[in-house]
């Protein structure tokens, strides 16, 4: 049967498979960020959005993405990095997490990088615009530091106001 | 072989479900004093179909039960046995069992053999009551022969299942097949049936739909027309240098009409009449009223109102709950009713109607109404803060709080306080709302308002600050640019005087927080809007035009936006918000209400 040996082999394969992950790097102001490429649905240019009344300023509005109404979030405004300019180089990365889609506005998309576990380092406690809750780690790429973002934690966080608050809160009117 | 048959299982379950519904419906309508042979025939045929189908697929429990049921029905059909009220009760319970069995087979759960055995036994007992042996059933009911048979053999029961009431039974049958039930107490009803319904049936949401062939034919016709239009466009487009503009616009007009009709037609495929839910209520009301010893008349109206299938399936539970509530808490017992000068029979009305883009379903009873004081007392007991002079609507809404019940006695019907909060949550999940109106000693009405989701809405596009919003056309009464002298200020809010009425004004740019072109109503446009609660004027910059819009969910990728009912995609691909005029009405300050 030799089950032990087989198991060990499987484990090893699993480690190597999850060990290297691909990330899409993007820039916000002068800083380089990266997010898990598996959550990226598409990359498109910034186009006119429909504003949503009384939404926070970093929610630019919604766009029509082939029949779906998708919100657009400007992370530059949210985390006060760089300057929120909108020109022909402004990029929107459409993220899909579970069934929900959201577009995030960034200054540019640079590259797809593969990072092994050794190359990923724990996130710093301070010094970046992002709350450390939304970071997975740091990586060094050539001479630059790349900040790895936990995009799922970010878009599902309450701070981004992309989800309805729980029923209890909205219903507590009586 | 099984593999071959399995593909038909779905159809069988669907059809059997319908047969059971039909039988239930017919049995409910059946008058034991004057049974309509046609109806009995239909019940028999339905039972027979289930038996046949289940036999083919090897659903033995179903076959066994329907077989005995069919035998009994056959006797009734041949007028060898009179249909009695207890017998109808028995059949109805058998139907519950059949439904459970069907669910078990559908979901692949284990069959409750005990239940099958007990139901079959009871049916057989009922069958055995008559001394006519099974083979005699085939004989035509010839009175003389039967009489003789009956008289000469003093009811020896070959199976030995002697029942105390047999002589009566025989008497009743042989002399007057239409004898009312008082002459023949049916032992079957005495035998307590092993409870057949309490099994928690995870309501199977069927993923298939049965569509009226007319609807399909209409769609096929429309697609045919579309193909013709397409080929016309192709011909026109083949000579780009020499386009006949007139003809082009005619064909494009044709295409537009065609597309719209196909859209409507496709939408209608998902729509089914609310009678699919309503038809179960006569049974629910009958059973419950009997249990609670109350007399209740049920009136169903608007049963042909069509609603999306998905919505209908999700409406079953909340509606059933409300109906149960009405019987349990609403309708008083006959004595109490008599004492308070009402007719002994209570009345529950379930009505459906379409009002513009909404479906309204109301459940009204002429019972005791909600008791304001006990609700307030209960609320305080639960630690809720409520003042004594709170408006009625606010007090009624308290019953939607979790764990809220003022029923003096907790019954197994209702009163445990699980429910109303769930009802409201269910309805809110469907994008609807529920409102209560109630007058003490006169009755209560629960009104459920549901949007026609998936539906296309006729809307009026309006622009404010360069942004376009859609107002559902059904709520618009008219649009106007009001003259100065018709505008009044009262208590800080503006009122518009139109034809002897004052309309409070709401500036859309304030709600939507945009920079408007005009803040002065005499320069902009006022759209007069009527909702179920209020009427008001909505101040916008200008009208853009009328168009049909498809409602797109904002919640799918984002969240609910206050004041909007969703979004839609405009001709140029941009997104426009659809206004929720009902919730906007809440933000309207109505000085008239306070001063009135």
XYZ file of C-alpha atoms in Angstrom:
770
model
C 0.000 0.000 0.000
C 2.721 2.385 0.979
C 0.271 5.054 2.039
C 2.746 6.953 4.110
C 5.026 7.575 1.282
C 2.179 8.636 -0.963
C 0.857 11.087 1.579
C 4.211 12.618 2.000
C 4.513 13.037 -1.722
C 1.136 14.744 -1.923
C 2.008 17.107 0.853
C 5.141 18.108 -0.849
C 3.343 18.808 -4.083
C 0.792 20.895 -2.246
C 3.451 22.980 -0.627
C 5.193 23.791 -3.833
C 1.958 24.568 -5.601
C 0.705 27.044 -3.026
C 4.137 28.313 -2.332
C 4.514 30.305 -5.490
C 1.766 32.774 -6.166
C 1.283 35.158 -8.972
C 0.580 38.769 -8.248
C -0.473 41.699 -10.351
C 1.476 44.800 -9.436
C -0.011 48.235 -9.655
C 0.933 51.701 -8.585
C -0.816 54.154 -6.343
C 1.125 57.399 -6.348
C 4.765 56.442 -5.883
C 4.075 53.176 -4.149
C 3.998 49.756 -5.724
C 1.316 47.341 -4.666
C 0.403 43.842 -5.716
C -2.672 41.691 -5.431
C -3.449 38.043 -6.056
C -3.924 37.655 -9.775
C -6.644 35.058 -9.304
C -9.036 37.720 -8.073
C -8.534 39.945 -11.112
C -11.334 39.745 -13.630
C -10.180 42.358 -16.060
C -8.232 45.540 -16.470
C -9.784 48.486 -18.237
C -9.387 52.196 -18.700
C -11.186 54.612 -16.457
C -14.435 55.771 -17.951
C -17.246 57.996 -16.839
C -19.095 56.677 -13.826
C -22.566 57.326 -12.535
C -22.292 58.986 -9.201
C -24.128 57.578 -6.222
C -25.789 60.030 -3.917
C -24.471 60.297 -0.377
C -21.785 57.680 -0.894
C -18.297 58.233 0.574
C -16.011 60.230 -1.705
C -13.758 57.269 -2.524
C -16.697 55.478 -4.102
C -16.653 57.127 -7.466
C -19.891 55.606 -8.627
C -21.029 52.676 -10.686
C -20.371 51.537 -14.228
C -22.088 49.167 -16.570
C -19.876 46.174 -17.040
C -21.666 44.156 -19.706
C -24.973 44.407 -17.937
C -23.700 44.269 -14.377
C -23.727 47.373 -12.243
C -20.268 47.482 -10.705
C -19.064 50.000 -8.121
C -15.793 51.825 -8.659
C -13.575 52.584 -5.681
C -10.651 54.974 -5.804
C -8.075 53.593 -3.396
C -5.971 56.711 -3.837
C -8.662 58.724 -2.114
C -9.423 56.077 0.456
C -5.821 55.697 1.585
C -4.655 59.167 0.675
C -1.853 58.014 -1.542
C -0.903 59.964 -4.585
C -3.226 62.302 -6.313
C -6.632 61.321 -7.630
C -6.200 62.296 -11.265
C -8.330 60.846 -13.993
C -6.796 60.777 -17.433
C -6.324 58.359 -20.282
C -3.684 56.477 -18.258
C -5.895 55.912 -15.250
C -6.635 52.245 -14.888
C -9.465 50.306 -13.314
C -8.759 46.785 -12.092
C -11.988 44.827 -11.876
C -11.795 42.411 -8.992
C -14.096 39.469 -8.589
C -14.462 37.959 -5.178
C -17.020 35.198 -4.931
C -19.935 36.564 -6.917
C -19.251 40.217 -6.314
C -17.323 42.507 -8.575
C -15.714 45.808 -7.788
C -13.493 48.082 -9.829
C -10.550 49.737 -8.155
C -8.935 52.827 -9.620
C -5.152 52.784 -9.700
C -2.505 54.941 -11.339
C -1.140 52.143 -13.421
C -0.705 48.427 -13.788
C 2.869 47.247 -14.114
C 3.485 43.546 -14.248
C 2.629 40.063 -13.180
C 5.154 38.655 -10.738
C 5.616 35.255 -9.159
C 6.588 35.230 -5.549
C 7.668 32.240 -3.551
C 7.125 32.023 0.148
C 10.679 33.094 0.914
C 10.244 36.209 -1.120
C 7.150 37.268 0.768
C 7.894 38.969 4.047
C 5.582 39.911 6.860
C 3.959 43.308 6.515
C 5.301 46.294 8.414
C 3.232 47.667 11.242
C 3.215 51.198 9.877
C 4.558 53.328 7.131
C 2.140 52.457 4.353
C -1.181 54.000 3.546
C -2.986 50.703 3.987
C -4.217 49.453 7.248
C -2.106 46.425 8.100
C -5.257 44.314 8.252
C -5.441 44.511 4.489
C -1.831 43.529 3.886
C -0.406 40.100 3.334
C 3.182 41.103 3.287
C 5.967 42.826 1.486
C 8.202 41.725 -1.305
C 11.319 43.123 -2.783
C 11.322 43.527 -6.491
C 14.560 44.708 -7.972
C 15.174 47.838 -5.929
C 11.603 48.511 -4.955
C 9.357 47.332 -2.175
C 6.043 45.906 -3.303
C 3.188 45.881 -0.827
C 1.038 42.774 -1.069
C -2.613 43.580 -0.542
C -5.209 41.188 0.807
C -7.814 42.316 -1.663
C -10.536 40.065 -0.362
C -10.240 41.445 3.160
C -10.213 44.918 1.718
C -13.285 44.800 -0.456
C -15.338 42.935 2.119
C -14.313 45.244 4.933
C -16.873 47.540 6.459
C -14.620 50.490 5.855
C -15.096 50.270 2.138
C -18.876 50.403 2.542
C -19.369 48.051 -0.392
C -21.641 45.691 1.453
C -24.964 46.246 3.082
C -24.709 46.451 6.795
C -26.399 43.628 8.621
C -30.165 43.668 8.746
C -30.292 44.419 12.451
C -28.618 47.739 12.028
C -30.699 48.941 9.110
C -33.847 47.714 10.790
C -33.284 49.271 14.143
C -35.650 52.109 13.438
C -38.533 51.125 15.665
C -33.079 0.608 -17.232
C -33.186 2.839 -14.189
C -30.912 5.243 -15.916
C -33.293 5.467 -18.829
C -36.235 6.195 -16.589
C -34.562 8.687 -14.354
C -34.756 11.422 -16.891
C -38.540 11.277 -16.575
C -38.565 11.453 -12.797
C -38.607 15.206 -12.780
C -41.670 15.295 -14.986
C -43.388 12.676 -12.872
C -42.763 14.595 -9.643
C -43.966 17.778 -11.214
C -47.084 16.180 -12.611
C -47.874 14.225 -9.492
C -47.538 17.384 -7.459
C -50.080 18.959 -9.749
C -52.372 15.966 -9.512
C -52.260 16.155 -5.738
C -53.048 19.870 -5.882
C -55.919 19.183 -8.242
C -57.320 16.491 -6.016
C -57.063 18.699 -2.989
C -58.757 21.506 -4.803
C -61.568 19.277 -6.025
C -62.076 17.613 -2.682
C -62.304 20.982 -0.991
C -64.976 22.041 -3.411
C -66.873 18.809 -3.230
C -70.212 19.092 -1.515
C -71.005 15.748 0.163
C -74.716 16.494 -0.059
C -74.585 16.946 -3.775
C -71.404 15.437 -5.075
C -70.661 16.334 -8.633
C -69.830 13.070 -10.452
C -67.499 14.978 -12.755
C -65.422 16.127 -9.824
C -65.221 12.688 -8.325
C -64.198 11.347 -11.699
C -61.413 13.911 -11.885
C -60.159 13.012 -8.436
C -60.208 9.367 -9.415
C -58.316 10.017 -12.629
C -55.663 12.041 -10.797
C -55.142 9.280 -8.252
C -55.012 6.784 -11.071
C -52.363 8.783 -12.911
C -50.156 8.921 -9.855
C -50.600 5.227 -9.328
C -49.711 4.466 -12.915
C -46.680 6.722 -12.950
C -45.338 5.600 -9.608
C -45.759 1.975 -10.677
C -43.682 2.595 -13.767
C -40.896 4.206 -11.811
C -41.057 1.777 -8.925
C -42.086 4.248 -6.259
C -43.789 1.491 -4.344
C -45.058 3.447 -1.368
C -46.854 5.857 -3.680
C -48.343 3.017 -5.669
C -49.554 1.245 -2.536
C -51.295 4.241 -1.088
C -52.815 5.450 -4.331
C -53.968 1.961 -5.153
C -56.158 1.714 -2.081
C -57.244 5.287 -2.459
C -58.200 4.593 -6.025
C -60.267 1.588 -4.992
C -62.182 3.661 -2.524
C -62.655 6.424 -5.044
C -63.789 3.926 -7.615
C -66.614 2.856 -5.355
C -67.596 6.449 -4.821
C -67.430 7.042 -8.514
C -69.710 4.122 -9.210
C -72.042 5.374 -6.544
C -71.559 2.265 -4.514
C -70.453 4.385 -1.663
C -71.514 7.851 -0.692
C -68.897 10.454 -0.200
C -69.039 11.831 3.307
C -67.371 14.691 5.081
C -65.191 12.385 7.218
C -64.223 10.596 4.042
C -63.149 13.846 2.467
C -61.109 14.572 5.573
C -59.534 11.174 5.239
C -58.684 11.777 1.598
C -57.158 15.124 2.431
C -54.914 13.504 4.995
C -53.957 10.875 2.472
C -53.007 13.670 0.112
C -50.688 15.073 2.764
C -49.070 11.679 2.993
C -48.738 11.468 -0.765
C -47.128 14.864 -0.786
C -44.630 13.788 1.844
C -43.855 10.646 -0.084
C -43.354 12.634 -3.225
C -40.944 14.916 -1.433
C -39.068 11.940 -0.035
C -38.727 10.346 -3.439
C -37.727 13.618 -4.986
C -35.041 14.344 -2.442
C -34.022 10.713 -2.129
C -34.882 10.563 1.579
C -35.956 7.413 3.318
C -39.646 6.626 3.093
C -41.556 6.654 6.357
C -42.863 3.107 6.075
C -44.925 3.426 9.253
C -46.798 6.310 7.807
C -47.437 4.474 4.575
C -48.629 1.434 6.483
C -50.944 3.406 8.731
C -52.467 5.369 5.897
C -52.964 2.257 3.835
C -54.493 0.488 6.806
C -56.939 3.300 7.408
C -57.908 3.425 3.776
C -58.380 -0.307 3.762
C -60.475 -0.080 6.885
C -62.654 2.457 5.163
C -62.841 0.209 2.144
C -63.727 -2.766 4.241
C -66.632 -1.068 5.873
C -68.765 -1.872 2.986
C -69.655 -5.465 2.730
C -69.464 -5.514 -1.045
C -66.460 -7.541 -1.944
C -63.900 -5.937 -4.233
C -65.055 -7.906 -7.295
C -68.554 -6.525 -6.980
C -67.122 -3.101 -7.565
C -66.986 -3.828 -11.227
C -70.678 -4.519 -11.374
C -72.990 -1.715 -12.246
C -74.774 -0.368 -9.225
C -78.073 -2.075 -9.724
C -80.239 -1.229 -6.781
C -82.195 -4.483 -6.590
C -79.205 -6.676 -6.706
C -77.345 -4.597 -4.258
C -80.285 -4.365 -1.999
C -80.673 -8.085 -1.984
C -77.058 -8.532 -1.357
C -77.160 -6.119 1.453
C -80.201 -7.560 3.093
C -79.487 -11.192 2.850
C -76.041 -11.093 4.075
C -76.046 -9.230 7.337
C -72.681 -7.655 6.715
C -70.302 -10.441 7.403
C -66.908 -8.966 6.940
C -64.656 -11.510 5.301
C -61.560 -9.640 6.387
C -62.943 -9.509 9.874
C -62.439 -5.802 10.182
C -65.737 -5.346 11.977
C -66.689 -1.788 12.619
C -69.379 -0.606 14.934
C -71.156 1.555 12.414
C -71.520 -0.878 9.594
C -75.272 -1.292 9.646
C -75.683 2.442 9.347
C -73.204 2.515 6.611
C -75.024 -0.124 4.625
C -78.287 1.546 5.131
C -76.930 4.815 3.983
C -75.402 3.414 0.900
C -78.046 1.172 -0.431
C -81.007 3.326 -0.094
C -79.661 6.677 -0.875
C -76.222 7.093 -2.232
C -76.489 10.800 -1.659
C -77.286 10.429 2.001
C -75.625 13.199 3.993
C -72.925 12.197 6.371
C -74.988 12.281 9.555
C -76.427 8.897 8.645
C -73.071 7.274 8.279
C -70.466 8.065 10.838
C -67.316 7.031 9.103
C -65.154 4.924 11.340
C -62.150 5.966 9.359
C -62.405 9.396 10.850
C -62.442 7.915 14.322
C -59.196 6.092 13.818
C -56.559 8.643 14.620
C -54.417 8.994 11.570
C -50.770 8.909 12.253
C -49.810 12.501 11.760
C -48.864 12.888 8.196
C -48.025 16.519 7.722
C -45.680 17.609 10.489
C -42.661 16.277 8.699
C -40.588 19.366 8.038
C -40.808 19.518 4.323
C -37.953 21.554 2.981
C -40.099 23.158 0.332
C -38.477 21.934 -2.818
C -37.980 24.869 -5.086
C -38.470 23.364 -8.440
C -36.068 24.485 -11.071
C -38.408 23.649 -13.877
C -41.350 25.628 -15.061
C -44.475 24.706 -16.934
C -45.368 27.237 -19.495
C -48.632 27.788 -21.271
C -48.132 26.748 -24.893
C -49.778 30.007 -25.958
C -46.920 31.894 -24.421
C -44.378 29.738 -26.208
C -46.225 30.084 -29.520
C -46.323 33.834 -29.137
C -42.598 33.844 -28.549
C -41.946 31.686 -31.574
C -44.008 34.036 -33.714
C -42.078 37.004 -32.446
C -38.759 35.365 -33.156
C -40.026 34.622 -36.649
C -40.764 38.290 -37.117
C -37.335 39.157 -35.789
C -35.726 36.958 -38.418
C -37.705 38.764 -41.117
C -36.677 42.149 -39.765
C -33.089 41.010 -39.658
C -33.141 39.963 -43.292
C -34.741 43.280 -44.244
C -31.920 45.086 -42.476
C -29.408 42.888 -44.244
C -30.805 43.851 -47.627
C -30.748 47.508 -46.666
C -27.225 47.259 -45.363
C -25.886 45.521 -48.457
C -25.879 48.812 -50.337
C -24.254 51.195 -47.903
C -23.888 53.934 -50.527
C -27.502 53.961 -51.354
C -29.445 53.750 -48.131
C -33.094 54.592 -48.236
C -33.399 56.574 -45.005
C -37.159 56.296 -44.916
C -37.140 52.575 -45.267
C -34.317 52.254 -42.800
C -36.196 54.088 -40.114
C -39.310 51.990 -40.742
C -37.347 48.800 -40.349
C -35.593 50.097 -37.261
C -38.969 50.981 -35.817
C -40.060 47.461 -36.550
C -36.966 46.086 -34.854
C -37.652 48.185 -31.793
C -41.215 46.964 -31.483
C -40.068 43.438 -32.060
C -37.395 43.562 -29.413
C -39.790 45.011 -26.902
C -42.371 42.358 -27.563
C -39.862 39.555 -27.325
C -38.635 40.976 -24.071
C -42.152 41.103 -22.674
C -42.871 37.648 -23.948
C -39.748 36.174 -22.389
C -40.532 37.865 -19.102
C -44.054 36.507 -19.111
C -42.724 32.966 -19.248
C -41.562 33.291 -15.686
C -44.826 34.772 -14.533
C -47.433 32.509 -12.999
C -50.748 33.435 -11.409
C -50.808 33.866 -7.652
C -53.490 31.198 -7.509
C -50.555 28.782 -7.276
C -50.087 29.967 -3.692
C -53.645 30.982 -2.962
C -55.106 27.612 -3.821
C -53.545 26.039 -0.803
C -55.316 28.367 1.580
C -58.827 26.912 1.481
C -57.300 23.786 2.921
C -55.181 25.611 5.485
C -58.145 27.690 6.606
C -60.462 24.713 6.740
C -58.103 22.592 8.816
C -57.159 25.364 11.163
C -60.650 26.694 11.656
C -61.747 23.220 12.547
C -58.914 22.809 14.991
C -59.537 26.155 16.620
C -63.298 25.611 16.599
C -63.922 28.774 14.693
C -66.023 29.386 11.668
C -64.149 31.019 8.891
C -65.091 31.903 5.377
C -62.239 32.449 3.001
C -62.512 34.776 0.053
C -59.843 34.838 -2.603
C -59.708 37.634 -5.112
C -57.351 38.577 -7.880
C -56.048 35.053 -8.168
C -55.100 35.601 -11.790
C -52.604 38.321 -10.914
C -49.290 37.183 -12.310
C -46.101 37.214 -10.364
C -42.613 35.967 -10.973
C -42.328 32.257 -10.221
C -39.390 32.770 -7.911
C -41.329 35.284 -5.871
C -44.367 33.061 -5.683
C -42.411 30.167 -4.264
C -40.885 32.360 -1.604
C -44.256 33.839 -0.695
C -45.742 30.573 0.480
C -44.298 30.605 3.977
C -44.930 34.214 4.933
C -48.459 34.117 3.550
C -49.289 30.878 5.305
C -48.036 32.367 8.504
C -50.181 35.443 8.125
C -53.273 33.407 7.343
C -52.671 31.224 10.379
C -52.231 34.319 12.477
C -55.481 35.746 11.226
C -57.372 32.636 12.209
C -55.628 32.158 15.508
C -55.408 35.726 16.765
C -57.711 37.631 14.493
C -60.981 35.784 14.164
C -62.746 35.371 17.489
C -64.603 32.260 18.565
C -68.242 32.105 17.422
C -69.558 32.969 20.915
C -67.416 36.033 21.225
C -68.355 37.122 17.754
C -72.016 36.709 18.471
C -71.680 38.639 21.709
C -70.057 41.545 19.923
C -72.763 41.623 17.303
C -70.852 40.073 14.424
C -71.941 37.115 12.392
C -70.632 33.891 13.863
C -68.694 33.131 10.772
C -65.492 35.126 10.475
C -64.235 36.261 7.136
C -60.712 36.253 5.779
C -60.012 37.868 2.468
C -56.834 37.277 0.560
C -56.563 39.626 -2.350
C -53.911 40.198 -4.973
C -53.701 43.048 -7.376
C -51.158 44.765 -9.494
C -50.660 48.418 -8.864
C -48.276 49.784 -11.385
C -44.899 48.223 -10.859
C -45.980 46.588 -7.646
C -47.997 43.606 -6.631
C -50.147 44.114 -3.586
C -51.260 41.108 -1.591
C -53.480 41.755 1.360
C -54.787 39.461 4.043
C -57.713 40.947 5.911
C -59.864 39.537 8.645
C -62.915 40.913 10.376
C -61.688 39.748 13.731
C -60.641 41.395 16.935
C -57.936 43.605 15.520
C -54.610 44.208 17.197
C -54.712 45.177 20.814
C -52.752 48.364 21.188
C -52.402 48.244 24.944
C -51.196 44.698 25.170
C -48.689 45.298 22.393
C -47.304 48.322 24.208
C -47.216 46.415 27.466
C -45.430 43.524 25.817
C -42.949 45.865 24.181
C -42.079 47.416 27.521
C -41.740 43.987 29.020
C -39.246 43.208 26.273
C -37.341 46.338 27.159
C -38.424 48.401 24.180
C -38.996 52.068 24.673
C -42.366 53.215 23.417
C -44.517 56.091 24.467
C -48.220 55.736 25.183
C -49.250 58.100 22.429
C -47.088 56.593 19.692
C -48.919 56.511 16.367
C -50.755 53.300 15.575
C -48.458 52.384 12.712
C -45.493 52.490 15.042
C -47.246 50.304 17.600
C -48.285 47.746 14.981
C -44.739 47.558 13.710
C -43.660 46.344 17.118
C -45.088 42.935 16.380
C -42.350 42.486 13.806
C -39.817 42.501 16.614
C -38.170 39.138 17.280
C -39.702 37.198 20.153
C -42.870 39.220 20.153
C -46.165 37.588 20.844
C -49.109 38.807 22.806
C -51.172 35.717 22.381
C -52.476 34.783 25.785
C -52.176 31.083 25.080
C -49.326 29.586 23.189
C -50.850 27.118 20.789
C -49.174 24.924 18.274
C -50.653 27.156 15.632
C -49.115 30.403 16.634
C -48.200 32.456 19.578
C -44.628 31.482 20.119
C -43.451 34.789 18.804
C -41.352 33.201 16.123
C -42.836 34.360 12.989
C -43.703 37.917 12.364
C -40.066 38.979 12.376
C -39.331 36.143 9.995
C -42.298 37.090 7.845
C -41.038 40.607 7.527
C -37.505 39.490 6.824
C -38.697 37.100 4.115
C -40.655 39.823 2.453
C -37.827 42.281 2.679
C -35.571 39.728 1.077
C -37.920 39.765 -1.873
C -37.527 43.512 -2.027
C -41.002 44.101 -0.671
C -42.519 45.600 2.399
C -45.352 44.757 4.731
C -47.746 47.151 6.373
C -50.433 46.664 8.956
C -53.636 48.484 9.465
C -55.916 47.432 12.235
C -58.964 48.697 14.048
C -59.892 47.181 17.340
C -62.954 44.924 17.158
C -63.252 45.530 13.421
C -60.314 43.619 12.034
C -56.801 43.819 10.695
C -55.259 43.968 7.267
C -51.731 42.969 6.424
C -50.627 44.359 3.118
C -47.610 43.018 1.345
C -46.197 45.075 -1.415
C -43.837 43.351 -3.773
C -41.954 44.789 -6.677
C -42.250 43.096 -10.020
C -38.599 42.288 -10.079
C -37.153 41.095 -13.323
C -39.802 43.164 -14.863
C -39.297 45.963 -17.241
C -40.461 49.274 -15.939
C -41.907 52.062 -17.963
C -39.982 55.016 -16.770
C -39.606 58.737 -17.263
C -36.060 59.953 -17.488
C -35.390 63.185 -15.648
C -32.125 65.027 -15.318
C -30.729 66.834 -12.330
C -27.268 68.336 -12.333
C -26.338 66.464 -15.486
C -27.271 63.122 -14.008
C -30.208 61.098 -15.243
C -32.699 59.400 -12.981
C -35.640 57.208 -13.891
C -39.022 57.689 -12.269
C -41.437 54.766 -12.685
C -44.142 56.051 -14.984
C -46.958 54.540 -12.944
C -46.329 56.868 -10.046
C -46.280 60.006 -12.165
C -49.493 61.964 -12.363
C -48.237 64.852 -14.413
C -45.282 67.131 -14.940
C -45.413 70.909 -15.032
C -43.518 74.106 -14.712
C -45.489 75.812 -11.979
C -46.315 79.513 -12.099
C -44.987 81.576 -9.228
C -48.384 82.314 -7.685
C -49.040 78.599 -7.107
C -46.043 78.185 -4.833
C -46.504 78.642 -1.118
C -44.164 78.442 1.806
C -45.361 76.831 4.971
C -43.272 76.016 7.992
C -40.027 75.960 6.031
C -41.231 73.664 3.293
C -42.577 74.500 -0.115
C -46.015 73.605 -1.276
C -47.380 73.623 -4.758
C -50.994 74.433 -5.311
C -52.459 72.393 -8.158
C -56.181 72.114 -8.751
C -57.397 72.727 -5.219
C -54.694 70.591 -3.669
C -51.415 71.368 -1.977
C -48.505 69.161 -2.871
C -45.364 69.201 -0.739
C -42.270 69.726 -2.864
C -39.156 67.628 -2.713
C -36.042 68.798 -4.502
C -34.340 65.820 -6.094
C -30.981 67.569 -6.109
C -31.098 67.781 -2.317
C -31.862 64.090 -1.951
C -29.271 63.067 -4.503
C -26.776 65.694 -3.403
C -26.014 67.179 -6.805
C -25.581 70.660 -8.244
C -28.844 71.411 -10.015
C -29.338 73.743 -12.906
C -32.355 75.245 -11.237
C -33.287 75.518 -7.619
C -36.329 77.589 -8.398
C -39.371 75.439 -9.193
C -40.625 78.039 -11.667
C -37.579 77.376 -13.860
C -37.255 73.653 -13.422
C -39.913 71.004 -13.764
C -42.093 69.627 -11.036
C -43.147 66.009 -11.457
C -46.259 65.217 -9.454
C -45.914 61.797 -7.878
C -48.422 59.619 -6.147
C -47.357 56.763 -3.907
C -49.334 54.475 -1.677
C -48.596 56.746 1.259
C -48.282 60.279 0.003
C -48.455 62.577 -2.926
C -45.702 65.026 -3.587
C -44.008 67.063 -6.244
C -40.462 66.234 -7.234
C -38.387 69.138 -8.478
C -36.014 68.242 -11.310
C -34.068 70.178 -13.933
C -35.738 68.772 -16.981
C -37.501 65.809 -18.484
C -35.388 63.609 -20.721
C -38.019 61.299 -22.096
C -40.015 58.226 -21.579
C -38.496 54.808 -22.040
C -38.668 51.236 -20.883
C -35.910 50.253 -18.567
C -34.706 46.929 -17.247
C -34.145 46.932 -13.519
C -30.618 45.937 -12.589
C -29.669 45.073 -9.078
C -27.343 47.431 -7.268
C -27.020 45.023 -4.405
C -25.430 42.315 -6.487
C -22.063 44.013 -6.473
C -22.691 46.954 -4.249
C -25.418 47.693 -1.736
C -28.798 49.296 -1.449
C -28.731 52.953 -2.188
C -31.301 54.953 -0.233
C -33.926 56.509 -2.419
C -33.282 54.197 -5.355
C -35.015 51.030 -6.404
C -32.135 49.867 -8.531
C -30.237 50.946 -11.580
C -30.643 50.572 -15.280
C -28.526 50.836 -18.360
C -29.309 53.621 -20.772
C -29.064 53.527 -24.526
C -25.526 54.900 -24.453
C -24.343 52.225 -22.024
C -24.225 54.504 -19.015
C -25.891 53.683 -15.732
C -28.908 55.564 -14.424
C -30.535 55.193 -11.044
C -34.202 54.272 -10.785
C -35.871 56.295 -8.068
C -37.806 54.574 -5.326
C -40.646 57.035 -5.065
C -42.102 55.200 -2.072
C -39.069 55.626 0.097
C -38.573 59.171 -1.165
C -42.048 59.867 0.160
C -40.720 59.239 3.653
C -38.316 62.114 3.316
C -41.024 64.524 2.262
C -41.975 66.899 5.012
C -45.676 67.254 4.994
C -46.686 70.311 6.979
C -50.267 69.639 6.043
C -50.362 66.466 8.059
C -49.357 68.254 11.208
C -51.623 71.211 10.717
C -54.564 69.092 9.683
